[in-house]
mmCIF file of C-alpha atoms in Angstrom:
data_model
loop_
_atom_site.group_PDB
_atom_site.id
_atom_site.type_symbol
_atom_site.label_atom_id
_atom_site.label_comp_id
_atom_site.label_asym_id
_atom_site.label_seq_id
_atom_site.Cartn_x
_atom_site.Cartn_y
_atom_site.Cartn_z
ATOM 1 C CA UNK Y 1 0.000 0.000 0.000
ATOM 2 C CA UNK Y 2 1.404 3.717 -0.761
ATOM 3 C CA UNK Y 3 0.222 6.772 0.378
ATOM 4 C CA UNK Y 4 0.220 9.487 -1.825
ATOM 5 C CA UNK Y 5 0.836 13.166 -0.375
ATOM 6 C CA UNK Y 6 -1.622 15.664 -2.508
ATOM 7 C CA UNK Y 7 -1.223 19.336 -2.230
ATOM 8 C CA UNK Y 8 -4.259 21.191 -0.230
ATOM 9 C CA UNK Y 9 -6.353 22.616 -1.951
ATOM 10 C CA UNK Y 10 -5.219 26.801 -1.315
ATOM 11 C CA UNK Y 11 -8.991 28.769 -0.427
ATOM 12 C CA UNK Y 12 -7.246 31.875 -2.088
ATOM 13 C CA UNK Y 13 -8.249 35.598 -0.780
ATOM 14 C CA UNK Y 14 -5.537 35.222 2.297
ATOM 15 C CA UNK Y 15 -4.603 38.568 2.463
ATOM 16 C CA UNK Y 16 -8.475 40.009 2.626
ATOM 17 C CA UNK Y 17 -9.056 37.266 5.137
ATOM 18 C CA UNK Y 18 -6.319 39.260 7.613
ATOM 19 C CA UNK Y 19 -7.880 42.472 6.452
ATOM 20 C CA UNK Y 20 -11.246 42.202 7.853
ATOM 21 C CA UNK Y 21 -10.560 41.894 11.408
ATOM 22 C CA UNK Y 22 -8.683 44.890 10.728
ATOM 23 C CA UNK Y 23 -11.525 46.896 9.524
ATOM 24 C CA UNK Y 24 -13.692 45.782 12.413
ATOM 25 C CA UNK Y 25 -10.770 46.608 15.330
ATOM 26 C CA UNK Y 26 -10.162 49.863 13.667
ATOM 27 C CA UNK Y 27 -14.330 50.712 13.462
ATOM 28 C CA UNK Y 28 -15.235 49.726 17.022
ATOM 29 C CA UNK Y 29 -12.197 52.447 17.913
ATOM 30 C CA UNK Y 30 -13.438 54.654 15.522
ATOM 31 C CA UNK Y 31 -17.120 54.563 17.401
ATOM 32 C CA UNK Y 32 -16.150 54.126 20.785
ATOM 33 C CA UNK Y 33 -13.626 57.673 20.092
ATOM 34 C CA UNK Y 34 -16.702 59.393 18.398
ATOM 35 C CA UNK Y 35 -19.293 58.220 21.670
ATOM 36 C CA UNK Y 36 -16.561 59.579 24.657
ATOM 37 C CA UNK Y 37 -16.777 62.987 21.622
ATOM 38 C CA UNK Y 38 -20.106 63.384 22.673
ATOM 39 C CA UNK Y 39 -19.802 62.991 26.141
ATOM 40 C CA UNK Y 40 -17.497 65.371 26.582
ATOM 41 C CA UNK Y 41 -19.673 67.860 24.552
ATOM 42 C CA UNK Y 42 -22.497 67.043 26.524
ATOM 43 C CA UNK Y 43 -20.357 67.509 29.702
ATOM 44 C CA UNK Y 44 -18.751 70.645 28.578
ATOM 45 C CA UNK Y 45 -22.526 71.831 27.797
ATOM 46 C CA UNK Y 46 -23.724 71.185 31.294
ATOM 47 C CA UNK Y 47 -20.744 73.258 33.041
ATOM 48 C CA UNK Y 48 -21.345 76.235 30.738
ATOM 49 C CA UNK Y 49 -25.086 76.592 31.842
ATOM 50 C CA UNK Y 50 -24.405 76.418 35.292
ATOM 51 C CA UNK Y 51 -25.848 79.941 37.142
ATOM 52 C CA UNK Y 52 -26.305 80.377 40.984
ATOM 53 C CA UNK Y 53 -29.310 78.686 41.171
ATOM 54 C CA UNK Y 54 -29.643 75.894 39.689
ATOM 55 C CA UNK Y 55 -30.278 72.643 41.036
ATOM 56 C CA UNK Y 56 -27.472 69.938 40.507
ATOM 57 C CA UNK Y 57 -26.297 66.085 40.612
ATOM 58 C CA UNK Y 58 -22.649 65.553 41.350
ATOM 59 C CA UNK Y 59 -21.431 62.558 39.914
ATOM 60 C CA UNK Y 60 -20.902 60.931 43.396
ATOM 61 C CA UNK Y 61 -24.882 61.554 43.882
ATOM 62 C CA UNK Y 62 -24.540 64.760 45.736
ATOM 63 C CA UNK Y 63 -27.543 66.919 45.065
ATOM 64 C CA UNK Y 64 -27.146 70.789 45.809
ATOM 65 C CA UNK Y 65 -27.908 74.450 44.831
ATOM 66 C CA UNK Y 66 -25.030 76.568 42.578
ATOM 67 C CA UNK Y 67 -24.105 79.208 44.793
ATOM 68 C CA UNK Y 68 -21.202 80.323 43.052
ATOM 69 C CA UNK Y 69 -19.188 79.249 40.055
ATOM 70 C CA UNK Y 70 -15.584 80.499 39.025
ATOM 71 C CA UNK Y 71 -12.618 78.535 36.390
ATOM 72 C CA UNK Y 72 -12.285 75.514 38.245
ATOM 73 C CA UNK Y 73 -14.532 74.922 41.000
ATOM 74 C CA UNK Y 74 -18.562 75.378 41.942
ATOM 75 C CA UNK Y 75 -19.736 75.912 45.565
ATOM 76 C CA UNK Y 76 -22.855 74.185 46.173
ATOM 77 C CA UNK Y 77 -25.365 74.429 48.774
ATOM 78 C CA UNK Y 78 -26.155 70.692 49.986
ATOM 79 C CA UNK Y 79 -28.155 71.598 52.918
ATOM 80 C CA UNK Y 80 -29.337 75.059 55.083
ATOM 81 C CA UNK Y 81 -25.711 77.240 55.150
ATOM 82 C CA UNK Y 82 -23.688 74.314 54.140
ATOM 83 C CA UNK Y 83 -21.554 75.068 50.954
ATOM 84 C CA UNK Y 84 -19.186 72.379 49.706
ATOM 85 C CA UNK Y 85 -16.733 73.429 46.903
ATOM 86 C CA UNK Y 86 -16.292 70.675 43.890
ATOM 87 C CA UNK Y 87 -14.435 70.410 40.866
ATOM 88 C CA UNK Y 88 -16.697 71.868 37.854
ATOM 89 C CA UNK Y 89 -16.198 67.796 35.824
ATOM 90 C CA UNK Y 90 -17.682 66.373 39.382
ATOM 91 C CA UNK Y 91 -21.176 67.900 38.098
ATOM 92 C CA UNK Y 92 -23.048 65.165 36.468
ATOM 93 C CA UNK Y 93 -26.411 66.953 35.326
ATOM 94 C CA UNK Y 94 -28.382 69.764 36.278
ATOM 95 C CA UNK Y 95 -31.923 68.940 37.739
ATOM 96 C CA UNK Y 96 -34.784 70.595 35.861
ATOM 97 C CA UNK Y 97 -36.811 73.331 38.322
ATOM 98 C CA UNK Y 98 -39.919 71.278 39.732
ATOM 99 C CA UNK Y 99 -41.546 74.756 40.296
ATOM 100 C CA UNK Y 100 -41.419 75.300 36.229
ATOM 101 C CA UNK Y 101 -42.776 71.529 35.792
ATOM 102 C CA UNK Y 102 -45.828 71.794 38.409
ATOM 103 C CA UNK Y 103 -47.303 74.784 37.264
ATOM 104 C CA UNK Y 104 -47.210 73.104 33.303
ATOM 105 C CA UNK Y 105 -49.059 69.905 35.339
ATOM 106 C CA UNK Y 106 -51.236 71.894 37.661
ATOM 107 C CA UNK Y 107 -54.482 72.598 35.800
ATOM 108 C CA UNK Y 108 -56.576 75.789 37.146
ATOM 109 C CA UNK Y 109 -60.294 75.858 37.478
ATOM 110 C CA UNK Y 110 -62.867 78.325 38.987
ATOM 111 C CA UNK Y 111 -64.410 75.472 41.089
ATOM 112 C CA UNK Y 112 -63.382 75.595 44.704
ATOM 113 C CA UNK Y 113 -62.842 72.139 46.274
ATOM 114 C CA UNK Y 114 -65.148 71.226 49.398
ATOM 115 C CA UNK Y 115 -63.253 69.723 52.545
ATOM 116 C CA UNK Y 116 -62.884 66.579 52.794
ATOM 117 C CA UNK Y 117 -64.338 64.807 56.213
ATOM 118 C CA UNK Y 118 -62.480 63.528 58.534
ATOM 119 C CA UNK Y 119 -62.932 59.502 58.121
ATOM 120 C CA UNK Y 120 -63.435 57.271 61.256
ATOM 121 C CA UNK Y 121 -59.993 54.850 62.221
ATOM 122 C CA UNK Y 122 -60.208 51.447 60.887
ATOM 123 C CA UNK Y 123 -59.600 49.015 63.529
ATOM 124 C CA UNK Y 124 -57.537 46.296 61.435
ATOM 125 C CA UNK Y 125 -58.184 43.119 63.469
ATOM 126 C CA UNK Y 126 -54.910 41.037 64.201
ATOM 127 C CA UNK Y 127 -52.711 43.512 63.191
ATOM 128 C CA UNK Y 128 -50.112 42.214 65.712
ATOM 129 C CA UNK Y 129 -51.353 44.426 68.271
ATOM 130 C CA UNK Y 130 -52.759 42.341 71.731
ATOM 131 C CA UNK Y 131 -53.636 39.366 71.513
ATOM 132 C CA UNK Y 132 -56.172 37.125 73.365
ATOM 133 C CA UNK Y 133 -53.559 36.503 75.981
ATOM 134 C CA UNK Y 134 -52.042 39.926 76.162
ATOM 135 C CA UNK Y 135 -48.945 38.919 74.869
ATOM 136 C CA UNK Y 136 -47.356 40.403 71.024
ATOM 137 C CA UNK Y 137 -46.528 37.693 68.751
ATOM 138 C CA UNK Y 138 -43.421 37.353 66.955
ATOM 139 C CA UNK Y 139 -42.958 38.196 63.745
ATOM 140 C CA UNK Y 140 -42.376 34.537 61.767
ATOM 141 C CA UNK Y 141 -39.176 32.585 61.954
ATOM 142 C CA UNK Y 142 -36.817 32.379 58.694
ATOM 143 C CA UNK Y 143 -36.292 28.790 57.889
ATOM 144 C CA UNK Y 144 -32.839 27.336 59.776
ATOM 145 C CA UNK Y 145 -29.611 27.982 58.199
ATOM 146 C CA UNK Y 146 -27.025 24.976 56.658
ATOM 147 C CA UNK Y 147 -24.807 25.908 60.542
ATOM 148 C CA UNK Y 148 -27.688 24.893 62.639
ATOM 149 C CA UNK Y 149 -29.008 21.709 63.971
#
């Protein structure tokens, strides 16, 4: 018996083969550059309308009140007289004036609203108040862990 060695059969096209991993590497750069772009504009957007005033998110989740704004840094008021100076790319967004929203939501009419009674307390019975015996019940048990016997 002889074995004969044949020549594999070549699937041509190796160089475009290469190529388009390439073209896909070099795209997802290309979109990933162009979506941190925007960002930034966005960012830079949100820092240039900042006034005293307006109502803000930090990044870290720190809501406050622009007091005062200069090149780097933005006081804000977090609570009653408490300022707290942060760097101007630590403010995330600014929060939209609920005052401007509720009037747009409140509706006004020439109808003035009667009072409202005062309703009678529902006695819920069993609500883990006394029971028959005096005693509180417990709240229920979780089911035994894998330590205990």
């Amino acid at each position: 018996m002889q074995l004969l060695a044949v020549p594999m059969a070549s699937s041509g096209g190796g160089g475009i083969t290469l190529l388009i991993p390439l073209i896909l590497i070099v795209g997802m750069i290309w979109f990933m550059s162009r979506t941190q772009r925007k960002q930034r504009e966005r960012q830079a957007q949100t820092v240039a309308a900042l006034a005293p005033g307006t109502k803000v998110i930090t990044t870290s989740g720190l809501v406050g009140i622009v007091e005062e704004t200069d090149d780097e840094y933005v006081t804000l008021e977090i609570s009653d007289g408490v300022l707290v100076q942060v760097v101007k790319a630590a403010i995330g967004r600014i929060i939209p004036d609920e005052d401007a929203t509720a009037d747009e939501a409140v509706e006004t009419t020439d109808e003035v609203a009667e009072p409202v009674e005062a309703l009678d307390p529902v006695d819920v019975p069993d609500a883990g108040r006394d029971k028959a015996d005096g005693k509180v019940q417990d709240g229920p048990k979780l089911p035994p862990t894998h330590s205990e016997n």
